[in-house]
Amino acid sequence: MGGESWFHVAPYQSDIPAALEALRRRVFAEGEYRGSEAEPASIEEALENMDADGTASILDIDHVADNPEPTGVTVLTPAEAQEYFGTERPSRADVEQADEFWDDIGRGEAVCVVLYSGDRPSELYFAGYSFD
């Protein structure tokens, strides 16, 4: 089995670690992850149930990292956004149309993109790949 791509969108907030944790809780509560049919009692139990394969969701990501690493999310810089999307302030449509963006995400890793509506940050787009 190969890595599965996944993404989740959350309302914008400048505190990325807090946004990550809130999104993890929401995804768990809504059952938007692989293994949800087993009805685990906690995020930790969901992760244990899926073992090395992971949940193919934001649940597999537990921290913000400075560099790409397993279980970490890196936040795209404006320069990286310019490279991938042709603008430092990408919209959701810009991100959804950029296939090259996915090529640089490793297995078990995630990237967070600040999405804009005009000149204002509006959402956070978390995208990643499962471990397997």
PDB file of C-alpha atoms in Angstrom:
ATOM      1  CA  MET A   1       0.000   0.000   0.000  1.00  0.00           C
ATOM      2  CA  GLY A   2       1.313   3.480  -0.832  1.00  0.00           C
ATOM      3  CA  GLY A   3       0.979   6.701   1.108  1.00  0.00           C
ATOM      4  CA  GLU A   4      -2.488   8.281   1.003  1.00  0.00           C
ATOM      5  CA  SER A   5      -2.825  12.020   0.576  1.00  0.00           C
ATOM      6  CA  TRP A   6      -5.133  13.910   2.926  1.00  0.00           C
ATOM      7  CA  PHE A   7      -6.051  17.502   3.700  1.00  0.00           C
ATOM      8  CA  HIS A   8      -8.134  19.430   6.194  1.00  0.00           C
ATOM      9  CA  VAL A   9      -9.079  23.110   6.278  1.00  0.00           C
ATOM     10  CA  ALA A  10      -9.462  25.084   9.508  1.00  0.00           C
ATOM     11  CA  PRO A  11     -10.376  28.683  10.282  1.00  0.00           C
ATOM     12  CA  TYR A  12      -7.346  30.965  10.337  1.00  0.00           C
ATOM     13  CA  GLN A  13      -5.628  31.743  13.593  1.00  0.00           C
ATOM     14  CA  SER A  14      -2.083  32.996  14.046  1.00  0.00           C
ATOM     15  CA  ASP A  15      -1.321  30.390  16.730  1.00  0.00           C
ATOM     16  CA  ILE A  16      -0.560  27.412  14.455  1.00  0.00           C
ATOM     17  CA  PRO A  17       0.045  24.890  17.300  1.00  0.00           C
ATOM     18  CA  ALA A  18      -3.362  25.791  18.795  1.00  0.00           C
ATOM     19  CA  ALA A  19      -5.001  25.533  15.363  1.00  0.00           C
ATOM     20  CA  LEU A  20      -3.378  22.130  14.850  1.00  0.00           C
ATOM     21  CA  GLU A  21      -4.662  20.813  18.173  1.00  0.00           C
ATOM     22  CA  ALA A  22      -8.177  22.187  17.608  1.00  0.00           C
ATOM     23  CA  LEU A  23      -8.260  20.609  14.148  1.00  0.00           C
ATOM     24  CA  ARG A  24      -7.072  17.244  15.507  1.00  0.00           C
ATOM     25  CA  ARG A  25      -9.905  17.294  18.069  1.00  0.00           C
ATOM     26  CA  ARG A  26     -12.469  18.227  15.396  1.00  0.00           C
ATOM     27  CA  VAL A  27     -11.323  15.530  12.954  1.00  0.00           C
ATOM     28  CA  PHE A  28     -11.411  12.918  15.718  1.00  0.00           C
ATOM     29  CA  ALA A  29     -14.894  13.978  16.867  1.00  0.00           C
ATOM     30  CA  GLU A  30     -16.232  13.928  13.304  1.00  0.00           C
ATOM     31  CA  GLY A  31     -14.581  10.568  12.493  1.00  0.00           C
ATOM     32  CA  GLU A  32     -12.761  11.938   9.420  1.00  0.00           C
ATOM     33  CA  TYR A  33      -9.879   9.451   9.588  1.00  0.00           C
ATOM     34  CA  ARG A  34      -8.922   5.904   8.695  1.00  0.00           C
ATOM     35  CA  GLY A  35      -9.871   3.552  11.528  1.00  0.00           C
ATOM     36  CA  SER A  36     -12.804   5.614  12.824  1.00  0.00           C
ATOM     37  CA  GLU A  37     -15.144   2.641  12.332  1.00  0.00           C
ATOM     38  CA  ALA A  38     -13.481   0.986  15.370  1.00  0.00           C
ATOM     39  CA  GLU A  39     -14.836   3.907  17.455  1.00  0.00           C
ATOM     40  CA  PRO A  40     -11.695   4.572  19.513  1.00  0.00           C
ATOM     41  CA  ALA A  41     -12.194   6.474  22.765  1.00  0.00           C
ATOM     42  CA  SER A  42      -9.305   8.909  22.161  1.00  0.00           C
ATOM     43  CA  ILE A  43      -6.894  10.178  19.546  1.00  0.00           C
ATOM     44  CA  GLU A  44      -4.178   8.130  21.207  1.00  0.00           C
ATOM     45  CA  GLU A  45      -6.279   4.959  20.896  1.00  0.00           C
ATOM     46  CA  ALA A  46      -7.009   5.751  17.227  1.00  0.00           C
ATOM     47  CA  LEU A  47      -3.262   6.036  16.592  1.00  0.00           C
ATOM     48  CA  GLU A  48      -2.526   2.801  18.469  1.00  0.00           C
ATOM     49  CA  ASN A  49      -5.230   0.961  16.511  1.00  0.00           C
ATOM     50  CA  MET A  50      -3.742   1.979  13.176  1.00  0.00           C
ATOM     51  CA  ASP A  51      -0.156   1.255  14.266  1.00  0.00           C
ATOM     52  CA  ALA A  52       2.505   2.072  11.658  1.00  0.00           C
ATOM     53  CA  ASP A  53      -0.029   2.758   8.869  1.00  0.00           C
ATOM     54  CA  GLY A  54      -1.469   5.796  10.639  1.00  0.00           C
ATOM     55  CA  THR A  55      -4.915   7.318  10.275  1.00  0.00           C
ATOM     56  CA  ALA A  56      -4.280   9.111   6.955  1.00  0.00           C
ATOM     57  CA  SER A  57      -5.359  12.362   8.597  1.00  0.00           C
ATOM     58  CA  ILE A  58      -4.195  15.260  10.738  1.00  0.00           C
ATOM     59  CA  LEU A  59      -4.366  12.902  13.735  1.00  0.00           C
ATOM     60  CA  ASP A  60      -0.975  11.535  12.639  1.00  0.00           C
ATOM     61  CA  ILE A  61       0.557  15.003  13.029  1.00  0.00           C
ATOM     62  CA  ASP A  62       1.318  16.060  16.589  1.00  0.00           C
ATOM     63  CA  HIS A  63       3.590  19.103  16.400  1.00  0.00           C
ATOM     64  CA  VAL A  64       4.740  22.088  14.360  1.00  0.00           C
ATOM     65  CA  ALA A  65       8.267  21.578  13.015  1.00  0.00           C
ATOM     66  CA  ASP A  66      10.859  23.935  11.564  1.00  0.00           C
ATOM     67  CA  ASN A  67      11.847  21.350   8.925  1.00  0.00           C
ATOM     68  CA  PRO A  68       9.942  18.456   7.352  1.00  0.00           C
ATOM     69  CA  GLU A  69       9.847  15.425   9.654  1.00  0.00           C
ATOM     70  CA  PRO A  70       7.516  12.521  10.424  1.00  0.00           C
ATOM     71  CA  THR A  71       4.503  13.502  12.577  1.00  0.00           C
ATOM     72  CA  GLY A  72       5.357  17.197  12.105  1.00  0.00           C
ATOM     73  CA  VAL A  73       3.775  19.998  10.128  1.00  0.00           C
ATOM     74  CA  THR A  74       5.833  22.779   8.596  1.00  0.00           C
ATOM     75  CA  VAL A  75       4.290  26.125   7.743  1.00  0.00           C
ATOM     76  CA  LEU A  76       4.967  27.361   4.219  1.00  0.00           C
ATOM     77  CA  THR A  77       6.832  30.655   4.102  1.00  0.00           C
ATOM     78  CA  PRO A  78       5.645  33.423   1.780  1.00  0.00           C
ATOM     79  CA  ALA A  79       8.593  32.636  -0.543  1.00  0.00           C
ATOM     80  CA  GLU A  80       7.595  28.963  -0.696  1.00  0.00           C
ATOM     81  CA  ALA A  81       3.972  29.942  -1.351  1.00  0.00           C
ATOM     82  CA  GLN A  82       5.197  32.147  -4.215  1.00  0.00           C
ATOM     83  CA  GLU A  83       7.153  29.201  -5.649  1.00  0.00           C
ATOM     84  CA  TYR A  84       4.256  26.726  -5.485  1.00  0.00           C
ATOM     85  CA  PHE A  85       1.249  28.925  -6.163  1.00  0.00           C
ATOM     86  CA  GLY A  86       2.582  32.004  -7.949  1.00  0.00           C
ATOM     87  CA  THR A  87       1.598  34.271  -5.068  1.00  0.00           C
ATOM     88  CA  GLU A  88       2.647  34.868  -1.470  1.00  0.00           C
ATOM     89  CA  ARG A  89      -1.050  34.972  -0.548  1.00  0.00           C
ATOM     90  CA  PRO A  90      -2.679  31.897  -2.066  1.00  0.00           C
ATOM     91  CA  SER A  91      -6.406  31.269  -2.049  1.00  0.00           C
ATOM     92  CA  ARG A  92      -7.929  27.834  -1.540  1.00  0.00           C
ATOM     93  CA  ALA A  93      -8.390  27.566  -5.315  1.00  0.00           C
ATOM     94  CA  ASP A  94      -4.673  28.288  -5.854  1.00  0.00           C
ATOM     95  CA  VAL A  95      -3.707  25.455  -3.509  1.00  0.00           C
ATOM     96  CA  GLU A  96      -6.237  22.976  -4.881  1.00  0.00           C
ATOM     97  CA  GLN A  97      -4.910  23.506  -8.419  1.00  0.00           C
ATOM     98  CA  ALA A  98      -1.202  23.095  -7.606  1.00  0.00           C
ATOM     99  CA  ASP A  99      -0.196  19.448  -8.072  1.00  0.00           C
ATOM    100  CA  GLU A 100       3.558  20.156  -7.653  1.00  0.00           C
ATOM    101  CA  PHE A 101       2.891  21.179  -4.065  1.00  0.00           C
ATOM    102  CA  TRP A 102       2.165  17.543  -3.158  1.00  0.00           C
ATOM    103  CA  ASP A 103       5.423  16.271  -4.681  1.00  0.00           C
ATOM    104  CA  ASP A 104       7.514  17.733  -1.861  1.00  0.00           C
ATOM    105  CA  ILE A 105       5.508  16.309   1.057  1.00  0.00           C
ATOM    106  CA  GLY A 106       7.059  13.152   2.491  1.00  0.00           C
ATOM    107  CA  ARG A 107       5.293  10.159   3.988  1.00  0.00           C
ATOM    108  CA  GLY A 108       4.031  10.869   7.484  1.00  0.00           C
ATOM    109  CA  GLU A 109       4.668  14.604   7.039  1.00  0.00           C
ATOM    110  CA  ALA A 110       2.385  17.603   6.620  1.00  0.00           C
ATOM    111  CA  VAL A 111       2.468  21.182   5.407  1.00  0.00           C
ATOM    112  CA  CYS A 112       0.306  24.089   6.521  1.00  0.00           C
ATOM    113  CA  VAL A 113      -0.563  26.827   4.040  1.00  0.00           C
ATOM    114  CA  VAL A 114      -2.105  30.117   5.141  1.00  0.00           C
ATOM    115  CA  LEU A 115      -4.984  30.777   2.735  1.00  0.00           C
ATOM    116  CA  TYR A 116      -6.084  34.287   1.896  1.00  0.00           C
ATOM    117  CA  SER A 117      -9.276  35.991   0.926  1.00  0.00           C
ATOM    118  CA  GLY A 118      -8.011  39.146  -0.731  1.00  0.00           C
ATOM    119  CA  ASP A 119      -5.267  40.529   1.518  1.00  0.00           C
ATOM    120  CA  ARG A 120      -6.505  38.868   4.714  1.00  0.00           C
ATOM    121  CA  PRO A 121      -5.636  35.420   6.056  1.00  0.00           C
ATOM    122  CA  SER A 122      -8.852  33.388   6.110  1.00  0.00           C
ATOM    123  CA  GLU A 123      -8.060  29.698   6.565  1.00  0.00           C
ATOM    124  CA  LEU A 124      -5.313  27.179   7.254  1.00  0.00           C
ATOM    125  CA  TYR A 125      -4.889  24.340   4.765  1.00  0.00           C
ATOM    126  CA  PHE A 126      -3.188  21.302   6.296  1.00  0.00           C
ATOM    127  CA  ALA A 127      -2.055  18.700   3.749  1.00  0.00           C
ATOM    128  CA  GLY A 128      -0.038  15.536   4.150  1.00  0.00           C
ATOM    129  CA  TYR A 129       0.580  11.908   3.365  1.00  0.00           C
ATOM    130  CA  SER A 130      -0.028   8.840   5.466  1.00  0.00           C
ATOM    131  CA  PHE A 131       2.932   6.730   6.494  1.00  0.00           C
ATOM    132  CA  ASP A 132       1.805   3.843   4.308  1.00  0.00           C
TER     133      ASP A 132
END
